[in-house]
CSV table of C-alpha atoms in Angstrom, one decimal:
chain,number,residue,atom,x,y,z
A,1,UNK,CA,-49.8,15.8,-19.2
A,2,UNK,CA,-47.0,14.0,-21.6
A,3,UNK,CA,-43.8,13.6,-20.3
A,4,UNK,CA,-42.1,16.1,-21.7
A,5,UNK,CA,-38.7,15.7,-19.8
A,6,UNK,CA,-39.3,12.7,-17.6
A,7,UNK,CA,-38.2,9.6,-18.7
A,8,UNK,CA,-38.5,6.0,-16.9
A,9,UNK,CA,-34.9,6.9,-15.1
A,10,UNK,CA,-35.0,10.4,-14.6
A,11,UNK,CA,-34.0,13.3,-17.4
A,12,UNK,CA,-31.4,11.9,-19.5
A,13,UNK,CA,-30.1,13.3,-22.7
A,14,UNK,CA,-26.8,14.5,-24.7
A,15,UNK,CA,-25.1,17.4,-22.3
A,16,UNK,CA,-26.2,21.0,-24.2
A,17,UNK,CA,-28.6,18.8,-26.8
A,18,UNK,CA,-32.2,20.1,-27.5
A,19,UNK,CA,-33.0,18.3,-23.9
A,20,UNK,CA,-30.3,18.9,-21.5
A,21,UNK,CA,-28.7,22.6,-20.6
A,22,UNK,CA,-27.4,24.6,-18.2
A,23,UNK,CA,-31.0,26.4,-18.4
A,24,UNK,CA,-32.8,23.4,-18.2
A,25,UNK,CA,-31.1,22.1,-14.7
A,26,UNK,CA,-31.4,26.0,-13.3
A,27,UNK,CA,-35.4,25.5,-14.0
A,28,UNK,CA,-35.4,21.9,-12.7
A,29,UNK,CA,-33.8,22.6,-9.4
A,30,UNK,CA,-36.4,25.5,-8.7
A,31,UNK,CA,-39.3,23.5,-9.7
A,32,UNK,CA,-37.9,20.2,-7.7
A,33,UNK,CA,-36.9,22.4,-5.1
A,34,UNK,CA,-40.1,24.1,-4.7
A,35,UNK,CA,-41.9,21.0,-4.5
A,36,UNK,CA,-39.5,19.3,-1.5
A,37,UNK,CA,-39.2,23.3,0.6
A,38,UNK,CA,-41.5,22.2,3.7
A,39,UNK,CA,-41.6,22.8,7.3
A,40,UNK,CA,-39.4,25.6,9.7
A,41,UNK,CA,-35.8,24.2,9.2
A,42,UNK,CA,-33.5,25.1,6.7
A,43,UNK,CA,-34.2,22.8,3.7
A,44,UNK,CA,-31.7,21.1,2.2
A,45,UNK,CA,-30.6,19.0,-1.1
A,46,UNK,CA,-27.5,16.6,-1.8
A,47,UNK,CA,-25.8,16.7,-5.2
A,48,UNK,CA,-23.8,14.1,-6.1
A,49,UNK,CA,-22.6,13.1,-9.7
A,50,UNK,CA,-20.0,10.9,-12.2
A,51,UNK,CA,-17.4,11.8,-13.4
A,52,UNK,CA,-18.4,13.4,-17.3
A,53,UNK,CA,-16.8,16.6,-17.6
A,54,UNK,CA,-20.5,18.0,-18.3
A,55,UNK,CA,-21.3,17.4,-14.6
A,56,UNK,CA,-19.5,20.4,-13.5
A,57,UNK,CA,-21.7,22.8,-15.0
A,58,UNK,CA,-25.0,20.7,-14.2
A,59,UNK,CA,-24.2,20.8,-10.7
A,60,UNK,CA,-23.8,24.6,-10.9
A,61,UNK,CA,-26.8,25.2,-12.7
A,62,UNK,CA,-28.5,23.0,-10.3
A,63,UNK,CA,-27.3,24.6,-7.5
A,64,UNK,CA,-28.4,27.8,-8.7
A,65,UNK,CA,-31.8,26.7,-8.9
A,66,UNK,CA,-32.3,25.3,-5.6
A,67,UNK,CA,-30.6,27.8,-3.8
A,68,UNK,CA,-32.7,30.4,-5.7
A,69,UNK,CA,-35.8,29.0,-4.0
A,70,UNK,CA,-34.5,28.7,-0.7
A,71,UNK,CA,-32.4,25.2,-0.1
A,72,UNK,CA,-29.6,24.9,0.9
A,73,UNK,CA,-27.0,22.8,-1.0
A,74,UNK,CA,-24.4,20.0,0.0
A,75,UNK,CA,-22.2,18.9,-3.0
A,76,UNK,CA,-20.9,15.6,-2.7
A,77,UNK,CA,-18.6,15.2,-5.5
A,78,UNK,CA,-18.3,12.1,-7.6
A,79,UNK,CA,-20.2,9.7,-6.0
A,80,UNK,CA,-22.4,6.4,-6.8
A,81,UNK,CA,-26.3,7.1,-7.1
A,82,UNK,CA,-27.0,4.3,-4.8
A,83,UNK,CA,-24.3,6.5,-2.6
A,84,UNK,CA,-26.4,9.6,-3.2
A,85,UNK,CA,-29.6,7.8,-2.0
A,86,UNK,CA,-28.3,6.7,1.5
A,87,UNK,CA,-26.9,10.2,2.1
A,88,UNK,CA,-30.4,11.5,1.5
A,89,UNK,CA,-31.2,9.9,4.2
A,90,UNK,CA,-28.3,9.8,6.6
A,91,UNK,CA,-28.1,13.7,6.1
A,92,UNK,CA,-32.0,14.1,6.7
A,93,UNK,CA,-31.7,15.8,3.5
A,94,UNK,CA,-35.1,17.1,2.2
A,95,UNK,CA,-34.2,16.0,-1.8
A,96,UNK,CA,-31.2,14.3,-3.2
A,97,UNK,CA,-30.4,14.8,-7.1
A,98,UNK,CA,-27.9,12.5,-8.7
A,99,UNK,CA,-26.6,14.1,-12.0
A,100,UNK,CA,-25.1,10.7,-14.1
A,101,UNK,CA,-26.0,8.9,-17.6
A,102,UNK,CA,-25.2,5.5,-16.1
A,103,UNK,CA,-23.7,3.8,-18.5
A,104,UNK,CA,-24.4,6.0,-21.3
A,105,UNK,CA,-21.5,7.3,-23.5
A,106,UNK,CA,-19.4,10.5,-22.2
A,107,UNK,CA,-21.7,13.2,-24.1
A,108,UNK,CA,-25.1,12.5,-22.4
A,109,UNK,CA,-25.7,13.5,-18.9
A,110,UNK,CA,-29.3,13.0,-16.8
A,111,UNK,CA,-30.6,14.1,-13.6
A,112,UNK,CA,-32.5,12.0,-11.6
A,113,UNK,CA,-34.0,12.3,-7.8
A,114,UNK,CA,-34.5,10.6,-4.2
A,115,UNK,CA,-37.2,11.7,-1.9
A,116,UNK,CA,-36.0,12.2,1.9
A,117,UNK,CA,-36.7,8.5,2.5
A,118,UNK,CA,-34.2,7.5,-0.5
A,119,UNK,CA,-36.9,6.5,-3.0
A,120,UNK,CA,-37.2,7.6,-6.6
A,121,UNK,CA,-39.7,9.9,-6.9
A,122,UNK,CA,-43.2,8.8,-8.4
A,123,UNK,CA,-44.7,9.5,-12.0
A,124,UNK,CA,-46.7,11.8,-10.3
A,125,UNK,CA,-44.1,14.1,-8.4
A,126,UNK,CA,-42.4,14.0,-11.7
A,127,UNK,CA,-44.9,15.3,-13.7
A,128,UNK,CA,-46.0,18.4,-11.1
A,129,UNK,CA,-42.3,19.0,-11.2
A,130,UNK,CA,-42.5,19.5,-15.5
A,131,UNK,CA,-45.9,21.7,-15.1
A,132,UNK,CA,-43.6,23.9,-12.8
A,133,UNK,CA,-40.8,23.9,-15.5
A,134,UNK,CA,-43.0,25.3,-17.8
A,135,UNK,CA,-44.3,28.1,-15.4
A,136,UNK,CA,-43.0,31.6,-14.9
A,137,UNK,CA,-39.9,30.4,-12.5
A,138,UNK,CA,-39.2,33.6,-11.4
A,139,UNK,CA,-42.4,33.8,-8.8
A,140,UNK,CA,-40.8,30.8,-6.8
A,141,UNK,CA,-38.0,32.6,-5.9
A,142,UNK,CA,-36.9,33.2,-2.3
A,143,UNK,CA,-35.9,36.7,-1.4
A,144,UNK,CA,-33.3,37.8,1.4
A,145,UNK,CA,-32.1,35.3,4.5
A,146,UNK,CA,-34.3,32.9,2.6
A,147,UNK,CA,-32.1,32.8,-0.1
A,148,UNK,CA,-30.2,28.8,-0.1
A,149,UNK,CA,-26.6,28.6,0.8
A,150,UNK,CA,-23.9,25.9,-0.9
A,151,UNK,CA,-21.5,23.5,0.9
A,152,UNK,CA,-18.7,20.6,-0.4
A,153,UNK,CA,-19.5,17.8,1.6
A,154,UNK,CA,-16.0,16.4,2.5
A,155,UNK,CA,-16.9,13.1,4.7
A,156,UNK,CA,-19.5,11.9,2.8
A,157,UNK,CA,-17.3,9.2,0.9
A,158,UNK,CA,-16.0,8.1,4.0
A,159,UNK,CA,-19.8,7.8,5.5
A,160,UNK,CA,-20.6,5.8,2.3
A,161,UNK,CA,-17.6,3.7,2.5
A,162,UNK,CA,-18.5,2.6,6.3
A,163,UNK,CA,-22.1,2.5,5.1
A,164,UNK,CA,-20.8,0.0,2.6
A,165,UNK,CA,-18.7,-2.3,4.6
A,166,UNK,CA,-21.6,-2.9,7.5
A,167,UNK,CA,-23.9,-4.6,5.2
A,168,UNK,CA,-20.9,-7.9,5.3
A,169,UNK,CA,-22.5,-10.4,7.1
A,170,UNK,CA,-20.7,-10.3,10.8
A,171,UNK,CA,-17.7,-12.4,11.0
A,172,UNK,CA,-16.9,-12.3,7.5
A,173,UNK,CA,-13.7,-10.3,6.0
A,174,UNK,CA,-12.5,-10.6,2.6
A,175,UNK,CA,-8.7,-11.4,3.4
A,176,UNK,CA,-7.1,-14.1,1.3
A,177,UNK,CA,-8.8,-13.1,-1.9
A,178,UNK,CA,-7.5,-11.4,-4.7
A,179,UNK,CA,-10.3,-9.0,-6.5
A,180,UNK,CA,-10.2,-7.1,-9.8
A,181,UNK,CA,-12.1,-4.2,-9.6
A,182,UNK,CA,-13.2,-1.8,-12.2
A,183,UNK,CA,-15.2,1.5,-11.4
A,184,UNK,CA,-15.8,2.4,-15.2
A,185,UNK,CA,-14.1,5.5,-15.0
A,186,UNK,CA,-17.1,6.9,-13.2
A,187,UNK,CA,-18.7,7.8,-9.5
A,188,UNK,CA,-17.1,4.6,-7.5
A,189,UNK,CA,-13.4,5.3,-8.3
A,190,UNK,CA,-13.0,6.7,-5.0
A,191,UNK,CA,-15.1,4.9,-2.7
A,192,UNK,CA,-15.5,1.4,-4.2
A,193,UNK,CA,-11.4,0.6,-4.1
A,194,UNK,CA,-11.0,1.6,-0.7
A,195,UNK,CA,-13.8,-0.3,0.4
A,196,UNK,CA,-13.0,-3.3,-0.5
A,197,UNK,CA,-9.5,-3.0,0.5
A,198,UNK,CA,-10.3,-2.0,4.3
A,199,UNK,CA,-11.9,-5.1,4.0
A,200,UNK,CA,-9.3,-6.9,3.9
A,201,UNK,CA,-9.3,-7.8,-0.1
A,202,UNK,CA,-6.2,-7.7,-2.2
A,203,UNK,CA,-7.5,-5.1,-5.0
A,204,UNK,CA,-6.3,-4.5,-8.5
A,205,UNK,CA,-8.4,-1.4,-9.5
A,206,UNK,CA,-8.9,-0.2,-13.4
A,207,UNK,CA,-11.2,2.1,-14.7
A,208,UNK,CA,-9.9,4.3,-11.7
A,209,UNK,CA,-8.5,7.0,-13.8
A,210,UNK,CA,-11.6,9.3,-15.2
A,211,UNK,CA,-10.6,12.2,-17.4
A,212,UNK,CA,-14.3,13.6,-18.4
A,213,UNK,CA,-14.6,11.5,-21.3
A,214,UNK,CA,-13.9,8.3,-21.1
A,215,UNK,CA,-16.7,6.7,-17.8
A,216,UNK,CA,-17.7,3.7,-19.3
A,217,UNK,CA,-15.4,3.7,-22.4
A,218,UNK,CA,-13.8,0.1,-23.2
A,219,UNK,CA,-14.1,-0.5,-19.0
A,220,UNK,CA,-17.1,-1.0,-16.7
A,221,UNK,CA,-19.9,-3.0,-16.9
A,222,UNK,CA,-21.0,-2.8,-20.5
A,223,UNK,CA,-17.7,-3.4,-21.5
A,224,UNK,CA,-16.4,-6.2,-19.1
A,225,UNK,CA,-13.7,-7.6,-21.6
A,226,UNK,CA,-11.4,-5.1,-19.8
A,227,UNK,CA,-12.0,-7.0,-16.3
A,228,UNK,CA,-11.6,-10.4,-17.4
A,229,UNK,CA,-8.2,-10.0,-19.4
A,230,UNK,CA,-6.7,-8.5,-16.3
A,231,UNK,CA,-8.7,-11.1,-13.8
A,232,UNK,CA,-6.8,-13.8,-15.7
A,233,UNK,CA,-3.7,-12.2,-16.3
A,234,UNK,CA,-3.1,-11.5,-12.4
A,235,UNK,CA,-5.3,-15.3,-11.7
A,236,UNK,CA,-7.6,-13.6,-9.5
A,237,UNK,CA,-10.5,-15.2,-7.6
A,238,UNK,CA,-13.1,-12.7,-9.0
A,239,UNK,CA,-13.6,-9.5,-11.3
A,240,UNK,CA,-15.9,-7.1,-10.4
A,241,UNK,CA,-17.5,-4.5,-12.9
A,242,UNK,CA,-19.4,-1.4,-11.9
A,243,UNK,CA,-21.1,1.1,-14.4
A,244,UNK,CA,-21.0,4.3,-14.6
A,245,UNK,CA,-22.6,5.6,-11.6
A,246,UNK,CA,-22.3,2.1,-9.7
A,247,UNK,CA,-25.6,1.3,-9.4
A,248,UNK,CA,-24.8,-1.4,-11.4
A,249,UNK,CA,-22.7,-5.3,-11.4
A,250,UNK,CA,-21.4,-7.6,-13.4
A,251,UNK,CA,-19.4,-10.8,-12.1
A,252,UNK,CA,-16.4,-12.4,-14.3
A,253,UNK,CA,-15.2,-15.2,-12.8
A,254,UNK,CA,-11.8,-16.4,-12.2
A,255,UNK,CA,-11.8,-18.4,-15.6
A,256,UNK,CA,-12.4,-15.1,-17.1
A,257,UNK,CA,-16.0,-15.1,-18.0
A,258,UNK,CA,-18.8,-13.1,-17.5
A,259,UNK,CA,-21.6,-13.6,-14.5
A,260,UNK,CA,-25.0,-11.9,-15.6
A,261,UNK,CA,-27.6,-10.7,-13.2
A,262,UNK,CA,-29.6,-14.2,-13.6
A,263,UNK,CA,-26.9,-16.1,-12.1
A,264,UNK,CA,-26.1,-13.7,-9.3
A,265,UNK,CA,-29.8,-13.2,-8.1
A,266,UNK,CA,-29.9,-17.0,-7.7
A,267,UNK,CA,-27.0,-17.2,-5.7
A,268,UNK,CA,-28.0,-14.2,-3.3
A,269,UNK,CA,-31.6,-16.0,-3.3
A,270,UNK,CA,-30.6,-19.2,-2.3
A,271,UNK,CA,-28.2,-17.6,0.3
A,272,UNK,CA,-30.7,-15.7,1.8
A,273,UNK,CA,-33.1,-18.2,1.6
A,274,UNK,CA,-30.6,-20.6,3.7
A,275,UNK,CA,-29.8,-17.7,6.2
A,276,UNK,CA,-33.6,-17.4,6.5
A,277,UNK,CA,-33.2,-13.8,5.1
A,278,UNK,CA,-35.1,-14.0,2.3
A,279,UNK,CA,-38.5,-12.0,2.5
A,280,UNK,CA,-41.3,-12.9,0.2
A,281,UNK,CA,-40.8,-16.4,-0.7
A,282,UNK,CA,-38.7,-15.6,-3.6
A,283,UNK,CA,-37.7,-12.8,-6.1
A,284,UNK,CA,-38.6,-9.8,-8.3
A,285,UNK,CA,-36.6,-9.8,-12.1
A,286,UNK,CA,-38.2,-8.7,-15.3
A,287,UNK,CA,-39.2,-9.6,-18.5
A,288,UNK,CA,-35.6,-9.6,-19.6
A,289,UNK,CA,-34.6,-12.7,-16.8
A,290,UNK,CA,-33.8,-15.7,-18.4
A,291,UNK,CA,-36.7,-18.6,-17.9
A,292,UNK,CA,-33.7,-21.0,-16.7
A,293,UNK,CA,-33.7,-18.5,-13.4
A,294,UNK,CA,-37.3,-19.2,-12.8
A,295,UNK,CA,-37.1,-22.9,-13.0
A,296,UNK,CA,-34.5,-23.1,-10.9
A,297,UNK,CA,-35.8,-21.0,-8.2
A,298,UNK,CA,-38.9,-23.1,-8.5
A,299,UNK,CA,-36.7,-25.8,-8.2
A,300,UNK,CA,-36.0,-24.1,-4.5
A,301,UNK,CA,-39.6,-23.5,-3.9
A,302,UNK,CA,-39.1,-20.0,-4.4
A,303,UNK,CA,-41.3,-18.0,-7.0
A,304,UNK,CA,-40.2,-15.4,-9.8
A,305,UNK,CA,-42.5,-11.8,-9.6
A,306,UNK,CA,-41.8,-10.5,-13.5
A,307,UNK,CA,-42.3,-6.5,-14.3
A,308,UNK,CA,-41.4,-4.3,-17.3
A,309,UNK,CA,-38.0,-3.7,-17.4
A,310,UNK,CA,-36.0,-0.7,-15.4
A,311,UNK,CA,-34.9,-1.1,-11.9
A,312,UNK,CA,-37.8,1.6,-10.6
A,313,UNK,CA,-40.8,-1.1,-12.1
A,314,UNK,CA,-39.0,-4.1,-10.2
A,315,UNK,CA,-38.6,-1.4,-7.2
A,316,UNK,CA,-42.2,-1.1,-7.1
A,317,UNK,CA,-42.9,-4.8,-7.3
A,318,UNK,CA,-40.2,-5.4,-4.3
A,319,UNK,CA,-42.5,-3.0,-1.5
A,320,UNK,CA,-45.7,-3.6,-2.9
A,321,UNK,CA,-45.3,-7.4,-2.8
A,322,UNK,CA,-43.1,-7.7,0.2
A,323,UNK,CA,-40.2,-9.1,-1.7
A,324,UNK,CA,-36.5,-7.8,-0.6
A,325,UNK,CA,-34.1,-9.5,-3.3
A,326,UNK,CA,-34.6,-7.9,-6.7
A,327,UNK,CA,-32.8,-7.0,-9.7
A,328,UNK,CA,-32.3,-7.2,-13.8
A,329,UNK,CA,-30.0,-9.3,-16.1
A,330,UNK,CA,-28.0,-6.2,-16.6
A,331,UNK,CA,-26.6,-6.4,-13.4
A,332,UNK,CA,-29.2,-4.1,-11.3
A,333,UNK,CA,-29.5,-5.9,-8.2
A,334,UNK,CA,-31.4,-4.4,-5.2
A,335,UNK,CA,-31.4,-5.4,-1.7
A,336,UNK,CA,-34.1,-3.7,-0.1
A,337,UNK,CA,-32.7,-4.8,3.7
A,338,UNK,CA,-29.8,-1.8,3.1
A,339,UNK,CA,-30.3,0.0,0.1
A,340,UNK,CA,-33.7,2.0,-1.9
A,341,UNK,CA,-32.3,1.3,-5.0
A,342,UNK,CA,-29.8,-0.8,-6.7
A,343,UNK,CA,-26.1,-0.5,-5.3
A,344,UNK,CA,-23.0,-2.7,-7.2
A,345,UNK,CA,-20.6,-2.5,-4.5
A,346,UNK,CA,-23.2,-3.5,-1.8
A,347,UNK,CA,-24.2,-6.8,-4.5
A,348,UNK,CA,-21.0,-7.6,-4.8
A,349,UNK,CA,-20.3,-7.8,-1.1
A,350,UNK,CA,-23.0,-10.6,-0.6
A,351,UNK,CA,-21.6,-12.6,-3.3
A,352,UNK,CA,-17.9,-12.1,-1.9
A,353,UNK,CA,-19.0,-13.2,1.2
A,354,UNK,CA,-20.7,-16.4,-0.3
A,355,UNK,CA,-17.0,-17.0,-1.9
A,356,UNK,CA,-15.0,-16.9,1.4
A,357,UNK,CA,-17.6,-18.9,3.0
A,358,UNK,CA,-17.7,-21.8,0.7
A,359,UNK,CA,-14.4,-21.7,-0.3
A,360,UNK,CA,-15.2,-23.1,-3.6
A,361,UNK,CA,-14.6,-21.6,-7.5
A,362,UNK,CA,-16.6,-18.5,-7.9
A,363,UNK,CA,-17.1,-19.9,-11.4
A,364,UNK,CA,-19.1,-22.9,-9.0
A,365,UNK,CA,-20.9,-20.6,-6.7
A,366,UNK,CA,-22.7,-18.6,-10.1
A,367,UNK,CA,-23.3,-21.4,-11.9
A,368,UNK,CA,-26.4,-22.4,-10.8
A,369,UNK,CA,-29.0,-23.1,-13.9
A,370,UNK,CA,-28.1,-24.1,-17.4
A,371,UNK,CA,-29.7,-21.0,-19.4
A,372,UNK,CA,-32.3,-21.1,-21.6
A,373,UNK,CA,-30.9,-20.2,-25.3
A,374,UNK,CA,-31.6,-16.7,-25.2
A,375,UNK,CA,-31.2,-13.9,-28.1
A,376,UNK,CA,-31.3,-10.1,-27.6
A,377,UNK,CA,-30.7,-7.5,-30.5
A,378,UNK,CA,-30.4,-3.7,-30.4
A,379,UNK,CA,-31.7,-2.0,-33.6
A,380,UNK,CA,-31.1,1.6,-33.3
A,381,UNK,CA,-33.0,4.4,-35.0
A,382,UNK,CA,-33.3,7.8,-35.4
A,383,UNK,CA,-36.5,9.1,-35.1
A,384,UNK,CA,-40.2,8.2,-34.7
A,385,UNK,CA,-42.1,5.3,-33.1
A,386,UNK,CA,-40.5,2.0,-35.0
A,387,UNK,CA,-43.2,-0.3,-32.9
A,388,UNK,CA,-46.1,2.0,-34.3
A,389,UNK,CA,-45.4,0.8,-37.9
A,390,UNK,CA,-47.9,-1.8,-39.1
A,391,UNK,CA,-44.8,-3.7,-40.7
A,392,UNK,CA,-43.2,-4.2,-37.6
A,393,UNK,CA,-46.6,-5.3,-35.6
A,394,UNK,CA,-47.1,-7.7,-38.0
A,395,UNK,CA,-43.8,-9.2,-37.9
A,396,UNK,CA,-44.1,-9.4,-34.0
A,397,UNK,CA,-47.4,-11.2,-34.5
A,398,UNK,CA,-45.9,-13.7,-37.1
A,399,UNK,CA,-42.6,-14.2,-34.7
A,400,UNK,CA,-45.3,-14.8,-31.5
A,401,UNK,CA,-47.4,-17.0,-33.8
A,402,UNK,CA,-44.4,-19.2,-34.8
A,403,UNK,CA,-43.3,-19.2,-31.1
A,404,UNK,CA,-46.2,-20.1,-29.5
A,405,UNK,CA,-46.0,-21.5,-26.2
A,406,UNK,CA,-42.4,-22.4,-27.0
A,407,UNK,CA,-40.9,-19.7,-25.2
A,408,UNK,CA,-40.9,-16.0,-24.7
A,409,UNK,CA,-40.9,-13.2,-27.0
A,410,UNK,CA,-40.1,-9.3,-26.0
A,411,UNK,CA,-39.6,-6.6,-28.4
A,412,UNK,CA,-39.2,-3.0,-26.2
A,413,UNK,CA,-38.6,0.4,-27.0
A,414,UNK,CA,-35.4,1.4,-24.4
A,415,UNK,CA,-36.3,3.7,-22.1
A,416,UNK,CA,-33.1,6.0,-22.0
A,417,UNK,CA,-31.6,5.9,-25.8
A,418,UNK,CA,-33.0,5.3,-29.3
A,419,UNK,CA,-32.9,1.5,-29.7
A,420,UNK,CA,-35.3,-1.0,-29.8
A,421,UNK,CA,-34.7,-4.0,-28.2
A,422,UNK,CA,-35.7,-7.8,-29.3
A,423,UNK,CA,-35.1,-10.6,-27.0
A,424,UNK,CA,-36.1,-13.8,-27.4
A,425,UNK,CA,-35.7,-17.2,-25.8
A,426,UNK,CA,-36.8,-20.9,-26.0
A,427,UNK,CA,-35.0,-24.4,-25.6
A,428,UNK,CA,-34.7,-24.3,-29.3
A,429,UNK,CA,-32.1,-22.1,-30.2
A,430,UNK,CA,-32.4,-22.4,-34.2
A,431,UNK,CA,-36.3,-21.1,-33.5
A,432,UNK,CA,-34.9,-18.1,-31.5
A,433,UNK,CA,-32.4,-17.2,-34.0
A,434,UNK,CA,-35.8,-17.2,-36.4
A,435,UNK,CA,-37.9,-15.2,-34.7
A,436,UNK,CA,-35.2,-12.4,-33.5
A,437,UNK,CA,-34.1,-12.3,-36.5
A,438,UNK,CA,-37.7,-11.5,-38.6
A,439,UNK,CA,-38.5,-9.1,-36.2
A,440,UNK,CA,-35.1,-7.1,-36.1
A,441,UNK,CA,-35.5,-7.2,-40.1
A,442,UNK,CA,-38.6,-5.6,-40.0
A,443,UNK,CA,-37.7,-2.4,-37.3
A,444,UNK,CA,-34.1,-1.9,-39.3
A,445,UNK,CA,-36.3,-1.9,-42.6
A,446,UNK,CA,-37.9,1.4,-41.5
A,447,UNK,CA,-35.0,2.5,-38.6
């Protein structure tokens, strides 16, 4: 069947739009819960979400669902979805839900889930869960001492935090260095500050002071001018920039400027690869990774797995492949040795610990290859199937013609808002800027 509610990260849409209600979540939690109520023992799920004002009545509504089919519910608060994931299984939780837009803006909201073993769930699961949607909900209802009870988890930030603070390599603390840290407004601004500071860091924290409406507004991840001003106006080592619901990192470094994904998965490679941790003789990145990455883990000896871009495709590359470093440009960056699914704070531990062992510039340690010129345009639209339009094929096909072996062309539909994206790279910058720009010409003619 088509995914009617699904969409490559979970259910994501504008809080009480034409996808996302109160209704909706009730539904979902009885269908998902149905699906994960197995065995003798009282079932359970743990809810955890951001901080959007909108969360408060999804987690109800969610709540109300699952308990309605007999699980019981632990709500974790605000909490990051890489958090939510290792509760799942620390709790021996039969579901976990995390209810976050990532870095979306304040109005949209999403629900995603973790099976007991902390994994996304697959297309399949996902779809059996949207036939049940669609059913007459009322016949999976539990009836009398089978009816789900609901709890506030109070230690779970604490369990989290530990969680957190184990994965630093032994004999490592972060005393003497001087960290800016923002949380985006969103899930970390509990648990990411206190971490780093039992660690023995110097913290200045912003994006610590979420009101509902402003996660990820002029702060986080996709808005890291925030981190650098105040990295060089208190001349700390590093700046540290989560997104909304942490799963996510950027790196600015003490001159002020910003560390994408590429850089950091070649430091934690090579790392790794020198502690004879690296699994897989190299790494998993998408389509979106620059080519300068691959040549220089080449360079290593190490090899470059590419998959479609969203952390659950490079996910699936990571266990079927037997890779355990992985990760996007955007900052997504999973570690399979600790974590299911991508996890900022944990990231940004490895790379701290590379800093106070080398002692050197962090602006040093993540420069490692010179990238490739590189072009990405969003062209946002508001309705339809822009890639469907024999316009735009055409102008792909010209822009990939003129390109040839040259370099690399991408042109994507995103997978959680209206916007195509274009991205295109090649040691010829002026032949980038070409290309790109026919092909975003041609989308915003029809957008």
């Amino acid at each position: 069947m088509a995914r009617k509610y699904f969409g490559t990260d979970g259910i994501r849409g504008m809080a009480n739009g034409d996808k996302l209600t109160p209704d909706l979540a009730m539904k979902v939690g009885m269908a998902a819960g149905t699906k994960f109520v197995r065995g003798e023992h009282r079932n359970r799920v743990v809810i955890g979400k951001d901080t959007r004002r909108s969360g408060y009545m999804l987690e109800n509504a969610l709540g109300a669902g699952f308990t309605a089919v007999g699980m019981d519910v632990y709500f974790l608060g605000p909490m990051p979805t890489p958090a939510v994931a290792m509760l799942t299984r620390s709790l021996r939780a039969d579901l976990g839900v995390m209810i976050s837009a990532s870095h979306n803006p304040y109005e949209d909201n999403g629900i995603k889930f973790f099976r007991p073993d902390g994994y996304k769930l697959s297309d399949e699961l996902e779809a059996e869960i949207e036939r049940l949607i669609e059913t007459d909900t009322s016949k999976l209802l539990a009836h009398g001492m089978e009816i789900g009870r609901a709890y506030r988890d109070e230690e779970a930030r604490t369990r989290y935090i530990e969680y957190a603070k184990r994965t630093l390599p032994r004999g490592v603390d972060l005393s003497g260095l001087r960290v800016v840290l923002d949380c985006a407004n969103g899930a970390a601004y509990k648990v990411a500050p206190v971490a780093l500071w039992e660690l023995g860091a110097e913290v200045i924290a912003i994006g610590v002071e979420p009101n509902g409406y402003n996660i990820n507004h002029k702060v986080g991840s996709t808005a890291p001018e925030a981190v650098a001003a105040k990295v060089k106006e208190v001349r700390a080592d590093i700046g540290i920039a989560l997104d909304g619901d942490a799963d996510r990192v950027i790196i600015i470094d003490e001159k002020g400027n910003v560390v994408d994904g590429d850089q950091f998965m070649a430091v934690i490679a090579q790392s790794w690869m020198e502690r004879e941790m690296l699994v897989g003789g190299g790494i998993v990145a998408t389509i979106m990774s620059n080519l300068g990455l691959e040549r220089y883990l080449t360079g290593l000896g190490l090899t470059l797995e590419r998959t479609q871009v969203g952390d659950r495709y490079v996910l699936e590359a990571m266990r079927s492949k037997g890779f355990n470093v992985g990760g996007e440009q955007s900052g997504h960056i999973i570690l399979s040795d600790f974590t299911t699914t991508g996890d900022g704070l944990v990231a940004a531990l490895q790379l701290l610990s590379v800093l106070k062992q080398q002692n050197i510039p962090i602006s040093e340690i993540c420069h490692r290859f010179e990238k490739v010129p590189q072009l990405l345009r969003n062209v946002r639209f508001k309705s339809g199937k822009p890639l469907d339009d024999k316009h735009v094929k055409q102008a792909i096909a010209d822009a990939q013609s003129t390109l040839g072996s040259a370099g690399r062309l991408v042109v994507r539909a995103s997978g959680t808002e209206p916007v195509i994206r274009v991205m295109g790279e090649a040691d010829d910058a002026a032949l980038v800027e070409n290309i790109v720009g026919q092909v975003e010409a041609a989308i915003r003619q029809i957008a």
